[in-house]
CSV table of C-alpha atoms and ligand atoms in Angstrom, one decimal:
chain,number,residue,atom,x,y,z
A,61,MET,CA,10.6,0.3,-14.5
A,62,ALA,CA,10.6,-3.5,-14.3
A,63,ASP,CA,8.8,-5.3,-17.0
A,64,SER,CA,6.3,-6.8,-14.6
A,65,GLU,CA,5.1,-3.2,-13.7
A,66,ASN,CA,4.2,-2.6,-17.5
A,67,GLN,CA,2.0,-5.6,-17.7
A,68,LYS,CA,-1.8,-5.4,-17.6
A,69,PHE,CA,-3.4,-4.9,-14.2
A,70,CYS,CA,-5.5,-7.8,-12.8
A,71,LEU,CA,-7.5,-7.2,-9.6
A,72,GLN,CA,-7.8,-10.9,-8.9
A,73,GLU,CA,-4.0,-11.2,-9.0
A,74,VAL,CA,-3.7,-8.5,-6.4
A,75,LEU,CA,-6.3,-10.1,-4.2
A,76,ASP,CA,-4.4,-13.4,-4.5
A,77,SER,CA,-1.2,-11.9,-3.3
A,78,PHE,CA,-2.8,-10.2,-0.3
A,79,LYS,CA,-4.4,-13.6,0.5
A,80,LEU,CA,-1.1,-15.4,0.2
A,81,CYS,CA,0.6,-12.9,2.4
A,82,LEU,CA,-1.3,-14.0,5.5
A,83,SER,CA,-0.1,-17.3,7.1
A,84,PRO,CA,-2.5,-19.4,9.1
A,85,GLU,CA,-0.7,-18.0,12.3
A,86,LYS,CA,-1.5,-14.5,10.9
A,87,GLU,CA,2.1,-13.7,10.1
A,88,ILE,CA,2.5,-11.4,7.0
A,89,TYR,CA,4.9,-12.7,4.2
A,90,ILE,CA,6.7,-9.7,2.9
A,91,GLU,CA,7.3,-11.3,-0.5
A,92,HIS,CA,3.5,-11.5,-1.2
A,93,TYR,CA,2.8,-8.2,0.4
A,94,VAL,CA,5.3,-6.6,-2.0
A,95,SER,CA,3.8,-8.6,-4.9
A,96,GLY,CA,0.4,-7.1,-4.0
A,97,TRP,CA,1.8,-3.6,-4.2
A,98,ARG,CA,3.6,-4.3,-7.4
A,99,GLY,CA,0.3,-5.6,-8.8
A,100,LEU,CA,-1.3,-2.3,-7.9
A,101,VAL,CA,1.5,-0.2,-9.4
A,102,LYS,CA,0.5,-1.8,-12.7
A,103,LEU,CA,-2.9,0.0,-12.5
A,104,LEU,CA,-1.1,3.2,-11.4
A,105,ASN,CA,1.1,3.1,-14.5
A,106,SER,CA,-1.8,2.8,-16.8
A,107,LEU,CA,-3.3,6.1,-15.4
A,108,GLY,CA,-0.9,8.5,-17.0
A,109,SER,CA,2.2,10.5,-16.2
A,110,LEU,CA,0.6,12.6,-13.4
A,111,PHE,CA,0.8,9.4,-11.3
A,112,GLY,CA,4.5,8.8,-12.2
A,113,PHE,CA,5.9,10.3,-9.0
A,114,ILE,CA,3.5,8.1,-6.8
A,115,SER,CA,4.4,5.0,-8.8
A,116,LYS,CA,8.2,5.8,-8.6
A,117,ASP,CA,7.9,6.1,-4.8
A,118,ALA,CA,5.9,2.8,-4.4
A,119,VAL,CA,8.3,1.0,-6.7
A,120,SER,CA,11.4,2.3,-4.7
A,121,LYS,CA,9.8,1.2,-1.5
A,122,THR,CA,9.0,-2.3,-2.7
A,123,GLN,CA,12.5,-2.5,-4.1
A,124,ILE,CA,14.0,-1.7,-0.7
A,125,LEU,CA,12.1,-4.5,0.9
A,126,MET,CA,12.9,-7.0,-1.9
A,127,ASN,CA,16.7,-6.1,-1.5
A,128,PHE,CA,16.4,-7.0,2.2
A,129,LEU,CA,14.7,-10.3,1.3
A,130,LYS,CA,17.4,-11.1,-1.2
A,131,SER,CA,20.3,-10.1,1.1
A,132,GLU,CA,22.2,-12.4,3.5
A,133,ASN,CA,19.7,-11.5,6.2
A,134,GLY,CA,16.8,-12.5,3.8
A,135,PRO,CA,15.4,-15.1,6.2
A,136,HIS,CA,14.9,-12.5,8.8
A,137,TYR,CA,12.8,-10.5,6.3
A,138,ALA,CA,10.4,-13.4,5.5
A,139,THR,CA,7.6,-11.9,7.5
A,140,VAL,CA,6.8,-8.5,8.9
A,141,GLN,CA,6.9,-10.0,12.4
A,142,SER,CA,10.4,-11.5,11.9
A,143,MET,CA,11.6,-8.2,10.2
A,144,VAL,CA,10.4,-6.2,13.3
A,145,LYS,CA,12.2,-8.6,15.7
A,146,PHE,CA,15.4,-8.7,13.7
A,147,GLU,CA,15.7,-4.9,13.2
A,148,LEU,CA,14.8,-4.1,16.8
A,149,ASP,CA,17.1,-6.8,18.3
A,150,ASN,CA,19.9,-5.4,16.1
A,151,GLU,CA,19.1,-1.7,16.7
A,152,LEU,CA,18.6,-1.1,13.0
A,153,VAL,CA,15.4,1.1,13.5
A,154,ASP,CA,15.2,4.8,14.4
A,155,VAL,CA,13.1,4.2,17.6
A,156,ASP,CA,14.6,7.4,19.0
A,157,LYS,CA,13.7,9.3,15.8
A,158,LYS,CA,17.3,10.3,14.9
A,159,GLY,CA,16.9,9.4,11.3
A,160,ILE,CA,20.1,7.2,11.2
A,161,TYR,CA,18.3,4.4,9.3
A,162,PRO,CA,16.3,6.1,6.7
A,163,GLN,CA,15.9,2.9,4.7
A,164,SER,CA,15.2,0.4,7.4
A,165,GLY,CA,12.7,-2.3,6.6
A,166,CYS,CA,10.4,-1.2,9.4
A,167,ARG,CA,10.1,2.5,8.3
A,168,THR,CA,9.9,1.5,4.6
A,169,LEU,CA,7.0,-1.0,5.3
A,170,LEU,CA,5.4,1.7,7.5
A,171,ARG,CA,5.0,4.0,4.5
A,172,LEU,CA,3.3,1.2,2.5
A,173,HIS,CA,1.2,0.3,5.6
A,174,ARG,CA,-0.1,3.9,5.7
A,175,ALA,CA,-0.9,3.7,2.0
A,176,LEU,CA,-2.8,0.5,2.7
A,177,ARG,CA,-5.2,2.3,4.9
A,178,TRP,CA,-5.8,4.8,2.0
A,179,LEU,CA,-6.4,1.8,-0.3
A,180,GLN,CA,-8.8,0.2,2.1
A,181,LEU,CA,-10.9,3.4,2.4
A,182,PHE,CA,-10.8,4.1,-1.4
A,183,LEU,CA,-11.9,0.6,-2.3
A,184,GLU,CA,-14.7,0.6,0.3
A,185,ARG,CA,-16.0,4.0,-1.3
A,186,LEU,CA,-15.6,2.5,-4.8
A,187,ARG,CA,-17.5,-0.7,-3.7
A,188,THR,CA,-20.4,1.2,-2.3
A,189,SER,CA,-20.5,3.9,-4.9
A,190,LYS,CA,-23.2,4.7,-7.6
A,191,GLU,CA,-22.5,4.8,-11.3
A,192,ASP,CA,-22.2,8.6,-11.5
A,193,ASP,CA,-20.1,9.0,-8.3
A,194,LYS,CA,-16.7,10.6,-9.0
A,195,THR,CA,-13.6,8.4,-8.5
A,196,SER,CA,-11.6,11.6,-7.9
A,197,VAL,CA,-13.7,12.6,-5.0
A,198,MET,CA,-13.6,9.1,-3.5
A,199,CYS,CA,-9.8,9.0,-3.9
A,200,ARG,CA,-9.4,12.4,-2.4
A,201,ASP,CA,-11.6,11.8,0.5
A,202,ALA,CA,-9.9,8.5,1.3
A,203,TYR,CA,-6.5,10.3,1.0
A,204,ASN,CA,-7.4,13.2,3.3
A,205,GLU,CA,-8.6,10.7,5.9
A,206,SER,CA,-5.4,8.7,5.9
A,207,LEU,CA,-2.1,9.4,4.0
A,208,ALA,CA,-2.5,13.1,3.7
A,209,GLN,CA,-1.7,13.7,7.4
A,210,HIS,CA,1.8,12.2,6.8
A,211,HIS,CA,2.6,14.2,3.7
A,212,PRO,CA,4.0,17.7,3.3
A,213,TRP,CA,2.1,20.4,1.4
A,214,LEU,CA,3.8,19.9,-2.0
A,215,ILE,CA,3.0,16.2,-2.1
A,216,ARG,CA,-0.6,16.8,-1.0
A,217,LYS,CA,-1.1,19.3,-3.8
A,218,SER,CA,0.6,17.1,-6.4
A,219,ALA,CA,-1.5,14.1,-5.3
A,220,GLY,CA,-4.6,16.3,-5.4
A,221,MET,CA,-3.9,17.3,-9.0
A,222,ALA,CA,-3.3,13.7,-10.0
A,223,PHE,CA,-6.6,12.6,-8.5
A,224,TYR,CA,-8.5,15.1,-10.7
A,225,SER,CA,-7.3,13.2,-13.8
A,226,LEU,CA,-8.7,9.8,-12.6
A,227,PRO,CA,-11.1,8.3,-15.2
A,228,VAL,CA,-14.9,8.3,-14.4
A,229,ARG,CA,-16.2,5.3,-12.4
A,230,PRO,CA,-17.3,3.2,-15.5
A,231,ALA,CA,-13.9,3.7,-17.2
A,232,PHE,CA,-12.0,3.0,-13.9
A,233,PHE,CA,-13.9,-0.2,-13.5
A,234,GLU,CA,-12.8,-1.2,-17.1
A,235,VAL,CA,-9.2,-0.5,-16.1
A,236,MET,CA,-9.6,-2.7,-13.1
A,237,ASN,CA,-10.0,-5.7,-15.5
A,238,ALA,CA,-12.3,-7.7,-13.3
A,239,GLY,CA,-15.4,-8.2,-15.5
A,240,THR,CA,-18.8,-6.5,-15.4
A,241,PRO,CA,-19.3,-3.7,-12.8
A,242,GLU,CA,-21.2,-6.3,-10.6
A,243,GLN,CA,-18.3,-8.6,-10.7
A,244,VAL,CA,-15.9,-5.7,-9.9
A,245,VAL,CA,-18.1,-4.8,-6.8
A,246,ASP,CA,-18.1,-8.5,-5.9
A,247,VAL,CA,-14.2,-8.9,-5.9
A,248,LEU,CA,-14.0,-5.5,-4.0
A,249,GLY,CA,-16.3,-7.1,-1.4
A,250,LYS,CA,-13.6,-9.8,-0.9
A,251,ALA,CA,-10.7,-7.5,-1.2
A,252,VAL,CA,-11.6,-4.9,1.4
A,253,PRO,CA,-12.0,-7.2,4.5
A,254,LEU,CA,-8.7,-8.9,3.5
A,255,LEU,CA,-6.8,-5.7,3.2
A,256,CYS,CA,-8.4,-4.6,6.5
A,257,GLU,CA,-7.1,-7.7,8.3
A,258,VAL,CA,-3.5,-7.3,6.9
A,259,TYR,CA,-3.7,-3.6,8.0
A,260,GLN,CA,-5.0,-4.4,11.4
A,261,ILE,CA,-2.3,-7.1,12.2
A,262,THR,CA,0.5,-4.7,11.0
A,263,GLU,CA,-1.0,-1.8,13.0
A,264,GLU,CA,-1.2,-3.7,16.2
A,265,LEU,CA,2.4,-5.1,15.8
A,266,TYR,CA,3.7,-1.6,15.1
A,267,GLN,CA,1.7,-0.1,18.0
A,268,LYS,CA,3.1,-2.8,20.4
A,269,HIS,CA,6.6,-1.9,19.5
A,270,ASN,CA,6.1,1.8,19.2
A,271,LEU,CA,6.9,1.9,15.6
A,272,LEU,CA,4.0,4.0,14.2
A,273,ASP,CA,5.9,7.3,14.0
A,274,LEU,CA,9.3,6.2,12.5
A,275,PRO,CA,10.9,9.2,10.8
B,495,LIG,C1,-7.7,-2.2,-6.6
B,495,LIG,C2,-7.5,-1.3,-7.7
B,495,LIG,C3,-7.9,0.1,-7.5
B,495,LIG,C4,-6.9,0.9,-6.8
B,495,LIG,C5,-5.7,1.2,-7.4
B,495,LIG,C6,-4.7,1.8,-6.6
B,495,LIG,C7,-3.4,1.8,-7.3
B,495,LIG,C8,-2.5,2.4,-6.2
B,495,LIG,C9,-1.1,1.9,-6.4
B,495,LIG,C10,-0.2,2.3,-5.7
B,495,LIG,C11,-0.4,3.2,-4.6
B,495,LIG,C12,0.8,4.0,-4.3
B,495,LIG,C13,1.2,3.9,-2.9
B,495,LIG,C14,2.1,5.1,-2.6
B,495,LIG,C15,2.9,4.9,-1.4
B,495,LIG,C16,3.3,6.1,-0.8
B,495,LIG,C17,4.1,5.9,0.4
B,495,LIG,C18,4.4,7.3,1.0
B,495,LIG,O1,3.5,7.9,1.7
B,495,LIG,N1,5.5,7.9,0.6
B,495,LIG,C19,5.9,9.3,1.0
B,495,LIG,C20,6.7,9.2,2.2
B,495,LIG,O2,7.9,8.5,2.0
B,495,LIG,P1,9.3,9.0,2.6
B,495,LIG,O3,9.6,10.3,1.9
B,495,LIG,O4,9.1,9.2,4.0
B,495,LIG,O5,10.3,8.0,2.2
B,495,LIG,C21,6.5,10.0,-0.2
B,495,LIG,O6,7.0,11.3,0.1
B,495,LIG,C22,5.4,10.0,-1.2
B,495,LIG,C23,5.5,10.2,-2.4
B,495,LIG,C24,4.5,10.1,-3.5
B,495,LIG,C25,3.1,10.5,-3.1
B,495,LIG,C26,2.2,9.5,-2.6
B,495,LIG,C27,0.8,10.0,-2.7
B,495,LIG,C28,-0.1,8.8,-2.5
B,495,LIG,C29,-1.5,9.0,-2.9
B,495,LIG,C30,-2.3,7.7,-2.8
B,495,LIG,C31,-2.2,7.0,-4.1
B,495,LIG,C32,-3.1,7.4,-5.2
B,495,LIG,C33,-3.2,6.6,-6.3
B,495,LIG,C34,-4.5,6.8,-7.0
B,495,LIG,C35,-4.9,5.8,-8.0
B,495,LIG,C36,-6.3,5.4,-8.1
């Protein structure tokens, strides 16, 4: 695990990364998108070993994208839009679902994009929750409404077990390291619309190019 993923989670930092990832022309910078996910992985790593398999998958996907960014084709991977164009123009994507490019940038980002929908739904539930609402239920409901439909039975079961071990809401707010519960709710109020915008732009781009079902 990289050192940065062992550091303390900071919600504001995650928010800043997702803010930075949107250009004025609404292009999405992959470097900052990945940095937002890496910030989130810090929180995941503080939640215990049951979340290890989720963290491992998120780290591996962010690493694939960082490797593209650092490669000789790096400039083509600066934004999600330029990556889609580059991989489609050069036939590097499994548009015909043959599974020849299991590690393309487009399919890797699609997995994180689907997870972003879960995050958006979970954070909105958290934002509007009451003190004794269960984080495990909020997380499970958000998961069932989004990512679960893309996961096989074993992953769904393992994720469900991990959710049970989530701390109660006041303790979860502490881990989020963003001040008082009122301040956490305030930051969440800024985070959710931002994640929503990043999600929507990616969703429309992937839809336009028929990339939403990449194997
Ligand atoms: C703002 C602070 C509060 C929220 C804190 C959230 C912290 C979340 C950090 C990272 C989320 C993990 C993102 C996981 C990406 C999963 C991508 C995926 O779907 N991968 C599957 C498919 O990949 P391929 O096999 O096709 O390559 C893969 O099979 C999945 C493996 C792992 C299971 C993923 C379960 C995801 C559950 C949602 C995250 C729950 C975290 C709960 C923490 C509150």
